[in-house]
Amino acid sequence: MSHTATDSEIDAVVDRIDEIGLKAELSRGEERTVIGVIGGNAYAYKDAFSHLGGIQEIIPITKPFKLASREFRRNDTVVDVGGVKIGNDEVVVMAGPCSVEGEEMLLDTARHVAAQGARVLRGGAFKPRTSPYSFQGLGESALKMMAAARAETGLKVVTEVVSPGDVALVAKYADILQLGTRNMQNYALLQEAGRSGKPVLLKRGMSSTIEEWLLAAEYILSQGNRDVILCERGIRTFETATRFTLDLNAVPLVRELSHLPVIVDPSQATGRWSLVGPMSLAAVAAGANGLIIEVHPQPNQALSDGAQSLDFESFDHLMVDLRRLLGAMQKQLA
Ligand code: PEP
Ligand code: MN
C-alpha cells in the first residue's frame, strides 16, 4: 500500500482478498503496510484489485516461501519473549542441560548460566532419542521443574515438544516451543505449534535444505504465528569426525532470504564440548542473533549429550570470549 493509504483503503483490499477466497496477511511496517495475498497462484488475480485505491504496487513473491521471505517483510522480525528480544542487534544466550534430569541439577545450572548472562534456560522434558532404549526425558514433571527455575532466576524457558498432542501441555509451561531437527517436517506438529500462541524455535532438519527449512517456518507463520526463531544445528555431510557439520553459510544466507531471527546450536552441531566455544564465536561473527548451548554440572554423568555439554567453567570462559567479541563488533548481549 502507498504510505498515504487510509485504513478504509486497506480494509477494502483485505475484503476483496477474502471475497476471492484467498488469505490476507497484514504487515504494518513503519514506512508502509504490506498486504500479503496467500493462496495458490494468487498473482493471477491481480486485475481484481485494479479499481481499488491506496495500492502502490502489486508484486509477485517469487520465492516458494512467502511470509518467511524478505520480500514480504523488509525489516528484521524481533521476537519478544516476555521482554527478551531476539532478532535485534543484541545477542541472546540460551543455555542449560540437554535433558532435565532432576530439580537440583536444573536449578544449579539455571542459577549459574543466569549469573553469567544467559537469558533463556534450555532443557529437554520430552526427548526425541535415536534409540528407543535411551533416556526419554521426565515429561511433565520436568516442565514443572523448568517453570520453578524460571520463577527463581527470571530466565525464560525453551523446551522441545515432539508431538502435536503435547503442544498444549508444553505451552502451559514454556515461553518458547522448540521443534527439533527430527521433527522439522512433521507438518501436523508445525501447524499445532503455529496455533499455540507461543514463539517457536525451529531447528533445521539435519538433512534439509535451506528452502525446506524456510517452508517449514512458513507452515507455522501461515497459522498466524509470527514469532518464529530459526536455529541452525548442523547437517549431515560425509564427515564423521564431528557429529554433524555446522553450516555457517546458513546464517548470513537465511538473514538475506528471510526477516526471521537465526540462532545457532553449536552443541548438537559439533558433538564435542571442546568445539562449542570456537563455533559459538564463529556463529556470532557470522551474524547469528543468538546461541543455544548445552551446559551440565557434571557432563560425564549426563543422561544425554554429555560429550558435547560444557561444564560451568568452560561456559564461563565462553561468556568472557563472547563479550570480548561483541565489544569488537560494537554489539552486546541481550
Ligand atoms: C537438543 O536440543 O537437545 C536436540 C535434541 O536438538 P536437535 O533437535 O537439534 O537434535
Ligand atoms: Mn541435546
PDB file of N, CA, C and O and ligand atoms in Angstrom, residues 98 122 127-128 160 178 180-182 203 233 265 268 294 305, ligand 1:
ATOM      1  N   CYS A  98      21.023 -30.676  28.251  1.00  0.00           N
ATOM      2  CA  CYS A  98      20.311 -31.310  27.136  1.00  0.00           C
ATOM      3  C   CYS A  98      18.964 -31.789  27.659  1.00  0.00           C
ATOM      4  O   CYS A  98      17.918 -31.401  27.144  1.00  0.00           O
ATOM      5  N   ARG A 122      17.467 -23.618  28.609  1.00  0.00           N
ATOM      6  CA  ARG A 122      17.050 -24.744  27.786  1.00  0.00           C
ATOM      7  C   ARG A 122      17.022 -25.999  28.657  1.00  0.00           C
ATOM      8  O   ARG A 122      17.666 -26.059  29.703  1.00  0.00           O
ATOM      9  N   LYS A 127      12.296 -36.048  25.108  1.00  0.00           N
ATOM     10  CA  LYS A 127      13.498 -36.158  24.291  1.00  0.00           C
ATOM     11  C   LYS A 127      13.267 -37.069  23.092  1.00  0.00           C
ATOM     12  O   LYS A 127      12.814 -38.203  23.256  1.00  0.00           O
ATOM     13  N   PRO A 128      13.575 -36.580  21.900  1.00  0.00           N
ATOM     14  CA  PRO A 128      13.457 -37.426  20.705  1.00  0.00           C
ATOM     15  C   PRO A 128      14.740 -38.223  20.504  1.00  0.00           C
ATOM     16  O   PRO A 128      15.635 -37.794  19.804  1.00  0.00           O
ATOM     17  N   GLU A 160      11.566 -28.663  24.190  1.00  0.00           N
ATOM     18  CA  GLU A 160      11.091 -29.287  22.963  1.00  0.00           C
ATOM     19  C   GLU A 160       9.722 -29.943  23.133  1.00  0.00           C
ATOM     20  O   GLU A 160       9.407 -30.506  24.180  1.00  0.00           O
ATOM     21  N   GLN A 178      10.307 -25.538  21.356  1.00  0.00           N
ATOM     22  CA  GLN A 178      11.375 -25.985  20.469  1.00  0.00           C
ATOM     23  C   GLN A 178      10.862 -27.127  19.609  1.00  0.00           C
ATOM     24  O   GLN A 178      10.308 -28.096  20.118  1.00  0.00           O
ATOM     25  N   GLY A 180      12.317 -29.900  17.104  1.00  0.00           N
ATOM     26  CA  GLY A 180      13.633 -30.474  16.889  1.00  0.00           C
ATOM     27  C   GLY A 180      13.914 -30.853  15.448  1.00  0.00           C
ATOM     28  O   GLY A 180      13.016 -30.922  14.608  1.00  0.00           O
ATOM     29  N   THR A 181      15.185 -31.147  15.211  1.00  0.00           N
ATOM     30  CA  THR A 181      15.646 -31.469  13.865  1.00  0.00           C
ATOM     31  C   THR A 181      14.892 -32.661  13.276  1.00  0.00           C
ATOM     32  O   THR A 181      14.623 -32.715  12.084  1.00  0.00           O
ATOM     33  N   ARG A 182      14.551 -33.631  14.148  1.00  0.00           N
ATOM     34  CA  ARG A 182      13.879 -34.848  13.672  1.00  0.00           C
ATOM     35  C   ARG A 182      12.413 -34.607  13.350  1.00  0.00           C
ATOM     36  O   ARG A 182      11.740 -35.471  12.807  1.00  0.00           O
ATOM     37  N   LYS A 203      14.304 -25.820  14.702  1.00  0.00           N
ATOM     38  CA  LYS A 203      15.611 -26.350  14.326  1.00  0.00           C
ATOM     39  C   LYS A 203      15.585 -26.778  12.862  1.00  0.00           C
ATOM     40  O   LYS A 203      14.560 -27.272  12.365  1.00  0.00           O
ATOM     41  N   ARG A 233      21.576 -26.116  13.408  1.00  0.00           N
ATOM     42  CA  ARG A 233      22.106 -27.042  14.413  1.00  0.00           C
ATOM     43  C   ARG A 233      22.982 -28.136  13.797  1.00  0.00           C
ATOM     44  O   ARG A 233      23.222 -29.168  14.403  1.00  0.00           O
ATOM     45  N   ASP A 265      23.046 -23.595  17.275  1.00  0.00           N
ATOM     46  CA  ASP A 265      23.260 -24.592  18.330  1.00  0.00           C
ATOM     47  C   ASP A 265      24.582 -25.307  18.048  1.00  0.00           C
ATOM     48  O   ASP A 265      24.617 -26.290  17.293  1.00  0.00           O
ATOM     49  N   GLN A 268      24.778 -29.417  19.439  1.00  0.00           N
ATOM     50  CA  GLN A 268      24.344 -30.535  18.586  1.00  0.00           C
ATOM     51  C   GLN A 268      25.223 -30.585  17.331  1.00  0.00           C
ATOM     52  O   GLN A 268      25.523 -31.666  16.817  1.00  0.00           O
ATOM     53  N   GLU A 294      24.465 -26.329  25.352  1.00  0.00           N
ATOM     54  CA  GLU A 294      24.240 -27.326  26.406  1.00  0.00           C
ATOM     55  C   GLU A 294      25.284 -27.180  27.509  1.00  0.00           C
ATOM     56  O   GLU A 294      26.490 -27.192  27.248  1.00  0.00           O
ATOM     57  N   ASP A 305      23.819 -36.487  25.779  1.00  0.00           N
ATOM     58  CA  ASP A 305      24.710 -35.485  25.183  1.00  0.00           C
ATOM     59  C   ASP A 305      25.790 -34.931  26.107  1.00  0.00           C
ATOM     60  O   ASP A 305      26.201 -33.765  25.966  1.00  0.00           O
TER      61      ASP A 305
HETATM   62  C1  PEP B   1      18.501 -30.838  21.700  1.00  0.00           C
HETATM   63  O1  PEP B   1      18.451 -29.602  21.631  1.00  0.00           O
HETATM   64  O2  PEP B   1      18.876 -31.454  22.713  1.00  0.00           O
HETATM   65  C2  PEP B   1      18.140 -31.600  20.484  1.00  0.00           C
HETATM   66  C3  PEP B   1      17.702 -32.854  20.555  1.00  0.00           C
HETATM   67  O3  PEP B   1      18.280 -30.875  19.365  1.00  0.00           O
HETATM   68  P1  PEP B   1      18.167 -31.322  17.816  1.00  0.00           P
HETATM   69  O4  PEP B   1      16.715 -31.483  17.551  1.00  0.00           O
HETATM   70  O5  PEP B   1      18.802 -30.186  17.090  1.00  0.00           O
HETATM   71  O6  PEP B   1      18.953 -32.609  17.673  1.00  0.00           O
END
